[in-house]
Coordinates of N, CA and C in Angstrom, one line a residue:
M1 N 11.7 -40.1 64.3 CA 11.9 -39.4 63.0 C 10.7 -38.6 62.7
S2 N 10.9 -37.5 62.1 CA 9.8 -36.6 61.7 C 9.3 -37.0 60.3
G3 N 8.0 -36.9 60.1 CA 7.5 -37.3 58.8 C 7.3 -36.0 57.9
P4 N 6.7 -36.2 56.7 CA 6.5 -35.0 55.8 C 5.7 -34.0 56.5
V5 N 6.0 -32.8 56.2 CA 5.2 -31.6 56.7 C 3.9 -31.5 55.9
P6 N 2.7 -31.6 56.6 CA 1.5 -31.5 55.9 C 1.4 -30.2 55.1
G7 N 1.0 -30.3 53.8 CA 0.8 -29.1 53.0 C 2.1 -28.6 52.3
A8 N 3.2 -29.3 52.6 CA 4.5 -28.9 52.0 C 4.4 -29.1 50.5
G9 N 4.8 -28.1 49.7 CA 4.8 -28.2 48.3 C 3.5 -27.8 47.6
L10 N 2.6 -27.3 48.4 CA 1.3 -27.0 47.8 C 1.2 -25.5 47.4
L11 N 2.2 -24.7 47.7 CA 2.1 -23.3 47.3 C 1.9 -23.1 45.8
P12 N 2.7 -23.8 44.9 CA 2.4 -23.6 43.5 C 0.9 -23.8 43.1
L13 N 0.3 -24.8 43.7 CA -1.1 -25.1 43.5 C -2.0 -24.0 43.9
V14 N -1.7 -23.4 45.1 CA -2.4 -22.3 45.6 C -2.3 -21.1 44.7
R15 N -1.1 -20.8 44.2 CA -0.9 -19.7 43.3 C -1.6 -20.0 42.0
L16 N -1.6 -21.2 41.5 CA -2.4 -21.5 40.3 C -3.9 -21.3 40.4
L17 N -4.4 -21.7 41.6 CA -5.8 -21.4 41.9 C -6.1 -19.9 41.8
Q18 N -5.2 -19.1 42.3 CA -5.3 -17.7 42.3 C -5.4 -17.2 40.9
L19 N -4.5 -17.7 40.0 CA -4.4 -17.3 38.6 C -5.7 -17.7 37.8
T20 N -6.4 -18.7 38.2 CA -7.6 -19.1 37.5 C -8.9 -18.7 38.2
S21 N -8.8 -18.0 39.3 CA -10.0 -17.6 40.0 C -10.8 -16.5 39.2
P22 N -12.1 -16.6 39.3 CA -12.9 -15.6 38.7 C -12.7 -14.2 39.4
A23 N -12.1 -14.3 40.6 CA -11.8 -13.0 41.3 C -10.5 -12.3 40.7
L24 N -9.8 -12.9 39.8 CA -8.7 -12.3 39.2 C -9.1 -11.0 38.4
P25 N -8.7 -9.9 38.8 CA -9.2 -8.6 38.2 C -8.7 -8.3 36.9
V26 N -9.0 -9.1 35.9 CA -8.6 -8.8 34.5 C -9.8 -8.6 33.6
G27 N -11.0 -8.7 34.1 CA -12.2 -8.5 33.3 C -12.6 -9.6 32.3
A28 N -12.2 -10.8 32.6 CA -12.5 -11.9 31.7 C -14.0 -12.1 31.5
Y29 N -14.7 -11.8 32.6 CA -16.2 -12.1 32.6 C -16.9 -11.1 31.6
T30 N -16.2 -10.1 31.1 CA -16.9 -9.2 30.2 C -16.8 -9.6 28.8
Y31 N -16.2 -10.7 28.5 CA -16.0 -11.2 27.1 C -16.7 -12.5 26.9
S32 N -17.2 -12.6 25.7 CA -17.8 -13.9 25.3 C -17.2 -14.6 24.1
Q33 N -16.2 -13.8 23.4 CA -15.5 -14.3 22.3 C -16.4 -14.8 21.2
G34 N -17.4 -14.0 20.8 CA -18.3 -14.4 19.7 C -19.5 -15.2 20.1
L35 N -19.5 -15.7 21.3 CA -20.6 -16.6 21.7 C -21.9 -15.8 21.8
E36 N -21.9 -14.5 22.2 CA -23.1 -13.7 22.2 C -23.7 -13.6 20.9
W37 N -22.9 -13.4 19.8 CA -23.5 -13.3 18.5 C -24.0 -14.6 18.0
A38 N -23.4 -15.7 18.4 CA -23.9 -17.1 18.0 C -25.3 -17.3 18.6
V39 N -25.5 -16.7 19.8 CA -26.8 -16.8 20.4 C -27.8 -15.9 19.7
E40 N -27.3 -14.7 19.4 CA -28.2 -13.7 18.7 C -28.7 -14.2 17.3
C41 N -27.8 -14.9 16.6 CA -28.2 -15.3 15.3 C -28.9 -16.7 15.3
G42 N -29.1 -17.3 16.5 CA -29.8 -18.6 16.6 C -28.9 -19.8 16.4
R43 N -27.6 -19.6 16.3 CA -26.7 -20.8 16.2 C -26.6 -21.5 17.5
V44 N -26.6 -20.8 18.6 CA -26.6 -21.4 20.0 C -27.9 -21.1 20.6
R45 N -28.8 -22.1 20.8 CA -30.1 -21.9 21.4 C -30.4 -22.6 22.7
N46 N -29.6 -23.6 23.0 CA -29.9 -24.4 24.2 C -28.6 -25.0 24.7
E47 N -28.7 -25.9 25.6 CA -27.5 -26.5 26.3 C -26.7 -27.4 25.3
T48 N -27.4 -28.1 24.4 CA -26.7 -28.9 23.4 C -25.9 -28.1 22.5
D49 N -26.5 -27.0 22.0 CA -25.8 -26.1 21.1 C -24.6 -25.5 21.7
A50 N -24.8 -25.1 23.0 CA -23.7 -24.5 23.7 C -22.5 -25.4 23.9
A51 N -22.8 -26.7 24.2 CA -21.8 -27.7 24.4 C -21.0 -27.9 23.1
Q52 N -21.7 -27.9 21.9 CA -21.0 -28.1 20.7 C -20.1 -26.9 20.3
W53 N -20.7 -25.7 20.5 CA -20.0 -24.5 20.2 C -18.7 -24.3 21.0
I54 N -18.9 -24.4 22.3 CA -17.7 -24.3 23.2 C -16.8 -25.4 23.1
G55 N -17.3 -26.6 22.9 CA -16.4 -27.8 22.8 C -15.6 -27.8 21.5
D56 N -16.2 -27.3 20.4 CA -15.4 -27.2 19.2 C -14.3 -26.2 19.3
L57 N -14.5 -25.0 20.0 CA -13.5 -24.0 20.2 C -12.4 -24.6 21.1
L58 N -12.8 -25.3 22.1 CA -11.9 -25.8 23.1 C -10.9 -26.8 22.4
S59 N -11.4 -27.7 21.6 CA -10.6 -28.7 20.9 C -9.9 -28.2 19.7
C60 N -10.5 -27.3 18.9 CA -10.0 -26.9 17.6 C -9.2 -25.6 17.6
S61 N -9.3 -24.9 18.7 CA -8.6 -23.6 18.8 C -7.7 -23.5 20.0
L62 N -8.3 -23.6 21.2 CA -7.5 -23.5 22.4 C -6.5 -24.5 22.5
A63 N -6.9 -25.8 22.3 CA -6.0 -26.9 22.5 C -4.9 -27.1 21.4
C64 N -5.2 -26.5 20.2 CA -4.3 -26.7 19.1 C -3.4 -25.5 18.9
F65 N -3.7 -24.3 19.5 CA -2.9 -23.2 19.3 C -2.5 -22.5 20.7
E66 N -3.5 -22.1 21.4 CA -3.2 -21.3 22.6 C -2.6 -22.1 23.7
A67 N -3.0 -23.4 23.9 CA -2.4 -24.2 24.9 C -0.9 -24.5 24.6
P68 N -0.6 -25.0 23.4 CA 0.8 -25.2 23.1 C 1.7 -23.9 23.2
L69 N 1.1 -22.8 22.8 CA 1.8 -21.5 22.9 C 2.1 -21.2 24.4
V70 N 1.1 -21.5 25.3 CA 1.3 -21.3 26.7 C 2.4 -22.1 27.2
A71 N 2.5 -23.4 26.8 CA 3.5 -24.3 27.2 C 4.9 -23.8 26.7
C72 N 5.0 -23.4 25.5 CA 6.2 -22.8 24.9 C 6.7 -21.6 25.6
Q73 N 5.7 -20.7 26.0 CA 6.1 -19.5 26.7 C 6.6 -19.8 28.1
M74 N 6.0 -20.8 28.7 CA 6.5 -21.1 30.1 C 7.9 -21.6 30.0
R75 N 8.2 -22.4 29.0 CA 9.6 -22.9 28.9 C 10.6 -21.7 28.6
A76 N 10.1 -20.8 27.8 CA 10.9 -19.6 27.4 C 11.2 -18.7 28.6
W77 N 10.1 -18.5 29.4 CA 10.3 -17.8 30.7 C 11.3 -18.5 31.6
A78 N 11.2 -19.8 31.7 CA 12.1 -20.5 32.6 C 13.5 -20.5 32.1
A79 N 13.7 -20.5 30.8 CA 15.0 -20.5 30.2 C 15.7 -19.1 30.0
G80 N 14.9 -18.1 30.3 CA 15.4 -16.8 30.2 C 15.5 -16.3 28.7
D81 N 14.7 -16.9 27.9 CA 14.7 -16.6 26.4 C 13.7 -15.5 26.1
D82 N 14.0 -14.3 26.4 CA 13.1 -13.2 26.2 C 12.8 -12.9 24.7
V83 N 13.8 -13.2 23.9 CA 13.6 -13.0 22.4 C 12.5 -13.9 21.9
A84 N 12.5 -15.2 22.3 CA 11.5 -16.1 22.0 C 10.1 -15.7 22.5
L85 N 10.1 -15.1 23.7 CA 8.9 -14.7 24.4 C 8.2 -13.5 23.6
Q86 N 9.0 -12.6 23.1 CA 8.5 -11.5 22.3 C 7.9 -12.0 21.0
R87 N 8.7 -12.9 20.4 CA 8.2 -13.5 19.1 C 6.8 -14.2 19.3
L88 N 6.7 -15.0 20.4 CA 5.5 -15.8 20.6 C 4.4 -14.8 21.0
N89 N 4.7 -13.8 21.7 CA 3.7 -12.7 22.0 C 3.2 -12.1 20.8
D90 N 4.1 -11.7 19.9 CA 3.7 -11.1 18.6 C 2.9 -12.1 17.8
D91 N 3.2 -13.3 17.8 CA 2.5 -14.3 17.0 C 1.1 -14.4 17.5
F92 N 0.9 -14.4 18.9 CA -0.4 -14.5 19.4 C -1.3 -13.3 19.1
L93 N -0.7 -12.1 19.2 CA -1.4 -10.9 18.8 C -1.9 -11.0 17.3
A94 N -1.0 -11.5 16.5 CA -1.3 -11.6 15.0 C -2.4 -12.6 14.8
S95 N -2.5 -13.6 15.7 CA -3.5 -14.6 15.5 C -4.9 -14.2 15.8
R96 N -5.1 -13.0 16.5 CA -6.4 -12.5 16.8 C -7.0 -11.9 15.6
E97 N -8.1 -12.5 15.1 CA -8.6 -12.2 13.8 C -9.5 -11.0 13.7
T98 N -9.9 -10.4 14.8 CA -10.8 -9.3 14.8 C -10.3 -8.2 15.8
S99 N -10.8 -7.0 15.7 CA -10.3 -6.0 16.6 C -10.8 -6.3 18.1
E100 N -12.0 -6.9 18.2 CA -12.5 -7.2 19.5 C -11.6 -8.3 20.2
L101 N -11.2 -9.3 19.5 CA -10.3 -10.3 20.1 C -9.0 -9.8 20.4
R102 N -8.4 -8.9 19.6 CA -7.1 -8.4 19.9 C -7.2 -7.4 21.1
A103 N -8.3 -6.6 21.1 CA -8.5 -5.7 22.3 C -8.6 -6.5 23.6
E104 N -9.3 -7.6 23.5 CA -9.5 -8.4 24.7 C -8.2 -8.9 25.3
T105 N -7.4 -9.5 24.5 CA -6.1 -10.0 25.0 C -5.2 -8.9 25.5
A106 N -5.2 -7.8 24.8 CA -4.4 -6.6 25.1 C -4.8 -6.0 26.5
Q107 N -6.2 -5.9 26.6 CA -6.7 -5.3 27.9 C -6.4 -6.2 29.1
M108 N -6.7 -7.5 28.9 CA -6.5 -8.5 30.0 C -5.0 -8.6 30.3
G109 N -4.1 -8.5 29.3 CA -2.7 -8.6 29.6 C -2.2 -7.3 30.3
Y110 N -2.7 -6.2 29.9 CA -2.4 -4.9 30.6 C -2.8 -5.0 32.1
S111 N -4.1 -5.5 32.3 CA -4.6 -5.5 33.7 C -3.8 -6.5 34.5
L112 N -3.4 -7.6 34.0 CA -2.6 -8.6 34.8 C -1.2 -8.1 35.0
V113 N -0.6 -7.3 34.1 CA 0.7 -6.7 34.4 C 0.6 -5.8 35.6
R114 N -0.4 -4.9 35.6 CA -0.6 -4.0 36.7 C -0.8 -4.7 38.0
L115 N -1.6 -5.8 38.0 CA -1.8 -6.5 39.2 C -0.5 -7.1 39.7
L116 N 0.3 -7.8 38.8 CA 1.5 -8.5 39.2 C 2.5 -7.6 39.8
V117 N 2.8 -6.4 39.1 CA 3.8 -5.6 39.6 C 3.5 -4.9 40.9
D118 N 2.2 -4.9 41.3 CA 1.8 -4.4 42.6 C 1.6 -5.5 43.6
L119 N 1.9 -6.7 43.2 CA 1.7 -7.9 44.1 C 3.0 -8.3 44.7
D120 N 3.2 -8.1 45.9 CA 4.5 -8.5 46.5 C 4.9 -9.9 46.3
A121 N 3.9 -10.8 46.3 CA 4.2 -12.2 46.2 C 4.7 -12.6 44.8
W122 N 4.6 -11.7 43.9 CA 5.2 -11.9 42.5 C 6.3 -10.9 42.2
S123 N 6.0 -9.6 42.4 CA 7.0 -8.6 42.1 C 8.3 -8.7 43.0
G124 N 8.1 -9.3 44.1 CA 9.3 -9.5 45.0 C 10.2 -10.6 44.6
L125 N 9.9 -11.4 43.6 CA 10.8 -12.4 43.0 C 11.8 -11.7 42.1
P126 N 13.1 -11.9 42.3 CA 14.1 -11.2 41.6 C 14.0 -11.3 40.1
G127 N 14.0 -10.1 39.4 CA 14.1 -10.1 38.0 C 12.8 -10.2 37.2
W128 N 11.7 -10.7 37.8 CA 10.5 -11.0 37.0 C 9.8 -9.7 36.5
S129 N 9.7 -8.7 37.4 CA 9.0 -7.5 37.0 C 9.7 -6.8 35.8
S130 N 11.0 -6.7 35.8 CA 11.7 -6.0 34.7 C 11.6 -6.8 33.4
R131 N 11.7 -8.1 33.5 CA 11.5 -9.0 32.3 C 10.1 -8.8 31.7
L132 N 9.1 -8.8 32.5 CA 7.8 -8.7 32.0 C 7.5 -7.4 31.4
Q133 N 7.9 -6.3 32.1 CA 7.7 -5.0 31.6 C 8.5 -4.6 30.4
A134 N 9.5 -5.5 30.0 CA 10.2 -5.3 28.8 C 9.5 -5.8 27.6
I135 N 8.5 -6.6 27.8 CA 7.7 -7.2 26.7 C 6.8 -6.1 26.1
E136 N 6.9 -5.9 24.8 CA 6.1 -4.9 24.1 C 4.7 -5.4 23.8
S137 N 3.7 -4.6 24.2 CA 2.3 -5.0 24.0 C 2.0 -6.4 24.5
P138 N 2.2 -6.7 25.7 CA 2.0 -8.1 26.2 C 0.6 -8.6 26.1
A139 N 0.4 -9.7 25.5 CA -0.9 -10.4 25.4 C -1.2 -11.1 26.7
F140 N -2.4 -11.5 27.0 CA -2.8 -12.1 28.2 C -2.0 -13.4 28.5
P141 N -1.9 -14.3 27.5 CA -1.1 -15.6 27.8 C 0.3 -15.3 28.2
T142 N 1.0 -14.3 27.6 CA 2.3 -13.9 27.9 C 2.5 -13.5 29.4
V143 N 1.6 -12.7 29.8 CA 1.6 -12.3 31.2 C 1.3 -13.4 32.2
W144 N 0.2 -14.2 31.8 CA -0.2 -15.3 32.6 C 0.9 -16.3 32.8
T145 N 1.6 -16.6 31.8 CA 2.7 -17.6 31.9 C 3.9 -17.1 32.7
A146 N 4.1 -15.8 32.7 CA 5.1 -15.2 33.5 C 4.8 -15.5 35.0
A147 N 3.5 -15.3 35.3 CA 3.1 -15.5 36.7 C 3.2 -17.0 37.1
A148 N 2.7 -17.8 36.2 CA 2.7 -19.3 36.5 C 4.2 -19.8 36.6
T149 N 5.0 -19.4 35.7 CA 6.4 -19.8 35.7 C 7.2 -19.3 37.0
A150 N 7.0 -18.1 37.3 CA 7.7 -17.5 38.5 C 7.2 -18.2 39.8
W151 N 6.0 -18.6 39.8 CA 5.4 -19.3 40.9 C 5.6 -20.8 40.9
Q152 N 6.5 -21.3 39.9 CA 6.9 -22.7 39.8 C 5.8 -23.7 39.6
V153 N 4.8 -23.3 38.9 CA 3.7 -24.2 38.5 C 4.2 -25.1 37.4
P154 N 4.0 -26.4 37.5 CA 4.3 -27.3 36.5 C 3.6 -27.0 35.2
V155 N 4.2 -27.2 34.1 CA 3.6 -26.8 32.8 C 2.3 -27.5 32.5
A156 N 2.2 -28.8 32.7 CA 1.0 -29.6 32.5 C -0.1 -29.1 33.4
D157 N 0.2 -28.8 34.6 CA -0.9 -28.3 35.5 C -1.3 -26.9 35.1
A158 N -0.4 -26.1 34.6 CA -0.8 -24.8 34.1 C -1.7 -24.9 32.9
L159 N -1.4 -25.8 32.0 CA -2.2 -25.9 30.8 C -3.6 -26.3 31.2
A160 N -3.7 -27.3 32.1 CA -5.1 -27.8 32.5 C -5.9 -26.6 33.1
A161 N -5.2 -25.8 33.9 CA -5.9 -24.7 34.6 C -6.2 -23.6 33.6
Y162 N -5.4 -23.4 32.7 CA -5.6 -22.3 31.6 C -6.9 -22.7 30.8
L163 N -6.9 -24.0 30.4 CA -8.1 -24.4 29.6 C -9.3 -24.4 30.5
W164 N -9.2 -24.8 31.7 CA -10.4 -24.8 32.6 C -10.9 -23.4 32.8
A165 N -10.0 -22.4 33.0 CA -10.5 -21.0 33.2 C -11.2 -20.5 32.0
W166 N -10.7 -20.8 30.8 CA -11.3 -20.4 29.6 C -12.7 -21.1 29.5
L167 N -12.8 -22.4 29.7 CA -14.0 -23.1 29.7 C -15.0 -22.5 30.6
E168 N -14.6 -22.3 31.8 CA -15.5 -21.8 32.8 C -16.1 -20.4 32.4
N169 N -15.3 -19.6 31.8 CA -15.7 -18.2 31.4 C -16.7 -18.4 30.3
Q170 N -16.5 -19.3 29.3 CA -17.4 -19.5 28.2 C -18.8 -20.0 28.7
V171 N -18.7 -20.9 29.7 CA -20.0 -21.5 30.2 C -20.7 -20.4 31.0
M172 N -20.0 -19.5 31.7 CA -20.7 -18.4 32.4 C -21.3 -17.5 31.4
A173 N -20.6 -17.2 30.3 CA -21.2 -16.4 29.2 C -22.5 -17.0 28.7
A174 N -22.5 -18.3 28.5 CA -23.6 -19.0 27.9 C -24.8 -19.0 28.9
L175 N -24.5 -19.1 30.2 CA -25.6 -19.0 31.2 C -26.3 -17.7 31.1
K176 N -25.6 -16.6 30.8 CA -26.2 -15.3 30.8 C -26.8 -15.0 29.4
A177 N -26.2 -15.5 28.3 CA -26.7 -15.1 27.0 C -27.7 -16.0 26.4
V178 N -27.7 -17.3 26.7 CA -28.7 -18.2 26.0 C -30.1 -17.9 26.4
P179 N -30.5 -17.9 27.7 CA -29.8 -18.2 28.9 C -29.9 -19.6 29.3
L180 N -29.0 -20.1 30.2 CA -29.1 -21.5 30.7 C -29.2 -21.4 32.2
G181 N -29.6 -22.5 32.9 CA -29.7 -22.6 34.3 C -28.3 -23.0 34.9
Q182 N -28.2 -22.9 36.2 CA -27.0 -23.3 36.9 C -26.7 -24.8 36.7
S183 N -27.7 -25.6 36.8 CA -27.5 -27.1 36.6 C -26.9 -27.4 35.2
A184 N -27.5 -26.7 34.2 CA -27.0 -26.9 32.8 C -25.5 -26.5 32.7
G185 N -25.2 -25.4 33.4 CA -23.8 -25.0 33.5 C -22.9 -26.0 34.0
Q186 N -23.3 -26.6 35.1 CA -22.5 -27.7 35.7 C -22.4 -28.9 34.8
R187 N -23.4 -29.2 34.1 CA -23.3 -30.3 33.2 C -22.3 -30.0 32.1
L188 N -22.3 -28.8 31.6 CA -21.4 -28.4 30.5 C -20.0 -28.5 31.1
L189 N -19.7 -28.0 32.3 CA -18.4 -28.0 32.8 C -17.9 -29.5 33.1
A190 N -18.8 -30.3 33.5 CA -18.4 -31.7 33.8 C -18.1 -32.4 32.5
G191 N -19.0 -32.2 31.5 CA -18.8 -33.0 30.2 C -17.6 -32.5 29.5
L192 N -17.5 -31.2 29.3 CA -16.4 -30.6 28.5 C -15.1 -30.7 29.3
G193 N -15.2 -30.6 30.6 CA -14.0 -30.7 31.4 C -13.3 -32.0 31.3
E194 N -14.1 -33.1 31.0 CA -13.5 -34.4 30.8 C -12.5 -34.4 29.7
R195 N -12.6 -33.5 28.7 CA -11.7 -33.5 27.6 C -10.3 -32.9 28.0
I196 N -10.2 -32.2 29.0 CA -9.0 -31.4 29.3 C -7.8 -32.2 29.5
P197 N -7.8 -33.3 30.2 CA -6.5 -34.1 30.4 C -5.9 -34.6 29.0
E198 N -6.8 -35.1 28.2 CA -6.3 -35.5 26.9 C -5.8 -34.4 26.0
L199 N -6.5 -33.2 26.1 CA -6.1 -32.1 25.3 C -4.7 -31.6 25.8
V200 N -4.5 -31.6 27.1 CA -3.2 -31.1 27.7 C -2.1 -32.1 27.2
A201 N -2.4 -33.4 27.2 CA -1.4 -34.3 26.8 C -1.0 -34.1 25.3
S202 N -1.9 -33.7 24.5 CA -1.6 -33.5 23.1 C -0.9 -32.2 22.8
A203 N -1.2 -31.2 23.7 CA -0.8 -29.8 23.5 C 0.6 -29.5 24.1
V204 N 1.0 -30.2 25.2 CA 2.1 -29.8 26.0 C 3.4 -29.9 25.1
D205 N 3.5 -30.8 24.2 CA 4.7 -30.9 23.4 C 4.4 -30.8 21.9
L206 N 3.3 -30.2 21.5 CA 2.9 -30.1 20.1 C 3.9 -29.2 19.4
P207 N 4.6 -29.7 18.3 CA 5.5 -28.9 17.6 C 4.9 -27.7 17.0
E208 N 5.6 -26.6 17.0 CA 5.0 -25.3 16.5 C 4.5 -25.4 15.1
V209 N 5.1 -26.2 14.3 CA 4.6 -26.3 12.9 C 3.3 -26.9 12.8
E210 N 2.8 -27.5 13.9 CA 1.5 -28.2 13.9 C 0.4 -27.3 14.6
W211 N 0.8 -26.2 15.1 CA -0.2 -25.3 15.8 C -1.2 -24.8 14.8
S212 N -2.4 -24.7 15.2 CA -3.5 -24.2 14.3 C -4.7 -23.6 15.1
N213 N -5.1 -22.5 14.7 CA -6.4 -22.0 15.3 C -7.4 -21.7 14.2
Y214 N -7.4 -22.6 13.2 CA -8.3 -22.4 12.1 C -9.8 -22.6 12.5
T215 N -10.5 -21.5 12.9 CA -11.9 -21.6 13.4 C -12.6 -20.4 12.7
P216 N -12.9 -20.6 11.4 CA -13.6 -19.5 10.7 C -14.9 -19.0 11.3
G217 N -15.6 -20.0 12.0 CA -16.9 -19.6 12.6 C -16.7 -18.6 13.7
L218 N -15.6 -18.8 14.5 CA -15.3 -17.9 15.6 C -15.0 -16.5 15.0
A219 N -14.2 -16.5 13.9 CA -13.8 -15.2 13.3 C -15.1 -14.4 12.8
L220 N -16.0 -15.2 12.2 CA -17.2 -14.6 11.7 C -18.1 -14.1 12.8
A221 N -18.2 -14.9 13.9 CA -19.0 -14.5 15.0 C -18.5 -13.3 15.7
S222 N -17.1 -13.2 15.8 CA -16.5 -12.1 16.5 C -16.7 -10.8 15.7
S223 N -16.5 -10.9 14.3 CA -16.6 -9.7 13.5 C -18.1 -9.2 13.5
R224 N -19.0 -10.2 13.5 CA -20.4 -9.7 13.5 C -20.8 -9.1 14.8
H225 N -20.2 -9.6 15.9 CA -20.5 -9.1 17.2 C -20.1 -7.6 17.3
E226 N -19.1 -7.2 16.6 CA -18.6 -5.8 16.7 C -19.7 -4.8 16.3
T227 N -20.7 -5.2 15.5 CA -21.7 -4.3 15.1 C -23.1 -4.8 15.6
Q228 N -23.1 -5.7 16.5 CA -24.4 -6.2 17.1 C -25.1 -5.1 17.8
Y229 N -26.4 -5.0 17.6 CA -27.1 -3.8 18.2 C -27.1 -3.8 19.7
S230 N -27.5 -4.9 20.3 CA -27.6 -5.0 21.8 C -26.6 -6.0 22.3
R231 N -25.8 -5.6 23.2 CA -24.7 -6.5 23.7 C -24.6 -6.5 25.2
L232 N -24.3 -7.6 25.8 CA -23.9 -7.7 27.2 C -22.4 -7.7 27.3
F233 N -21.7 -8.3 26.3 CA -20.3 -8.6 26.4 C -19.5 -7.7 25.4
R234 N -18.2 -7.5 25.7 CA -17.3 -6.7 24.9 C -16.7 -7.4 23.7
S235 N -16.9 -8.8 23.6 CA -16.5 -9.5 22.5 C -17.4 -10.7 22.3

């Protein structure tokens, strides 16, 4: 009798790694989401400050709004509910409180659409390109969830990877802006990364009436960053 084929069933994981890779050409590395201004004004001065700033956003914004929205969008893609997808996309755009944050998700969404429609491994899947291109002003999570769903990534795995990719980008921004060393970056990733399983568990089925991205500090930092004199990042 033949046994299980080694590596069978791993393709969704491989695709998920591709979606979260820093090599994904969407320009995520050019954005700090207000962190650069937090450094400029002295709010974030060291590793401890960076852990608090990034950790608060991870727990109070990403996990309470963006992650449950990602889960909901993946279910809508899978169910063929394009009306719900457009509504969720519009809700996400409306939740961006500054021009920089809105421009960020719009640019990253546009770049990922261009990549996917030119990528045979995705555009070759029947119906996906036409559905995605029918979304008006697609935000980054909308496009990202289209890719993850089409590639049959489990929802919980996708949420963990989505949060990880955001966390990694924020830590990389802190390394450049504070600045911090590579070892400090790894400590931040290890410590804050421990939160992700619990945050995914709470976000995956969070009712929409309980979603919240109430983070006034982020809104202030982002708005101040728009007129910051010297900048490395676009947000």
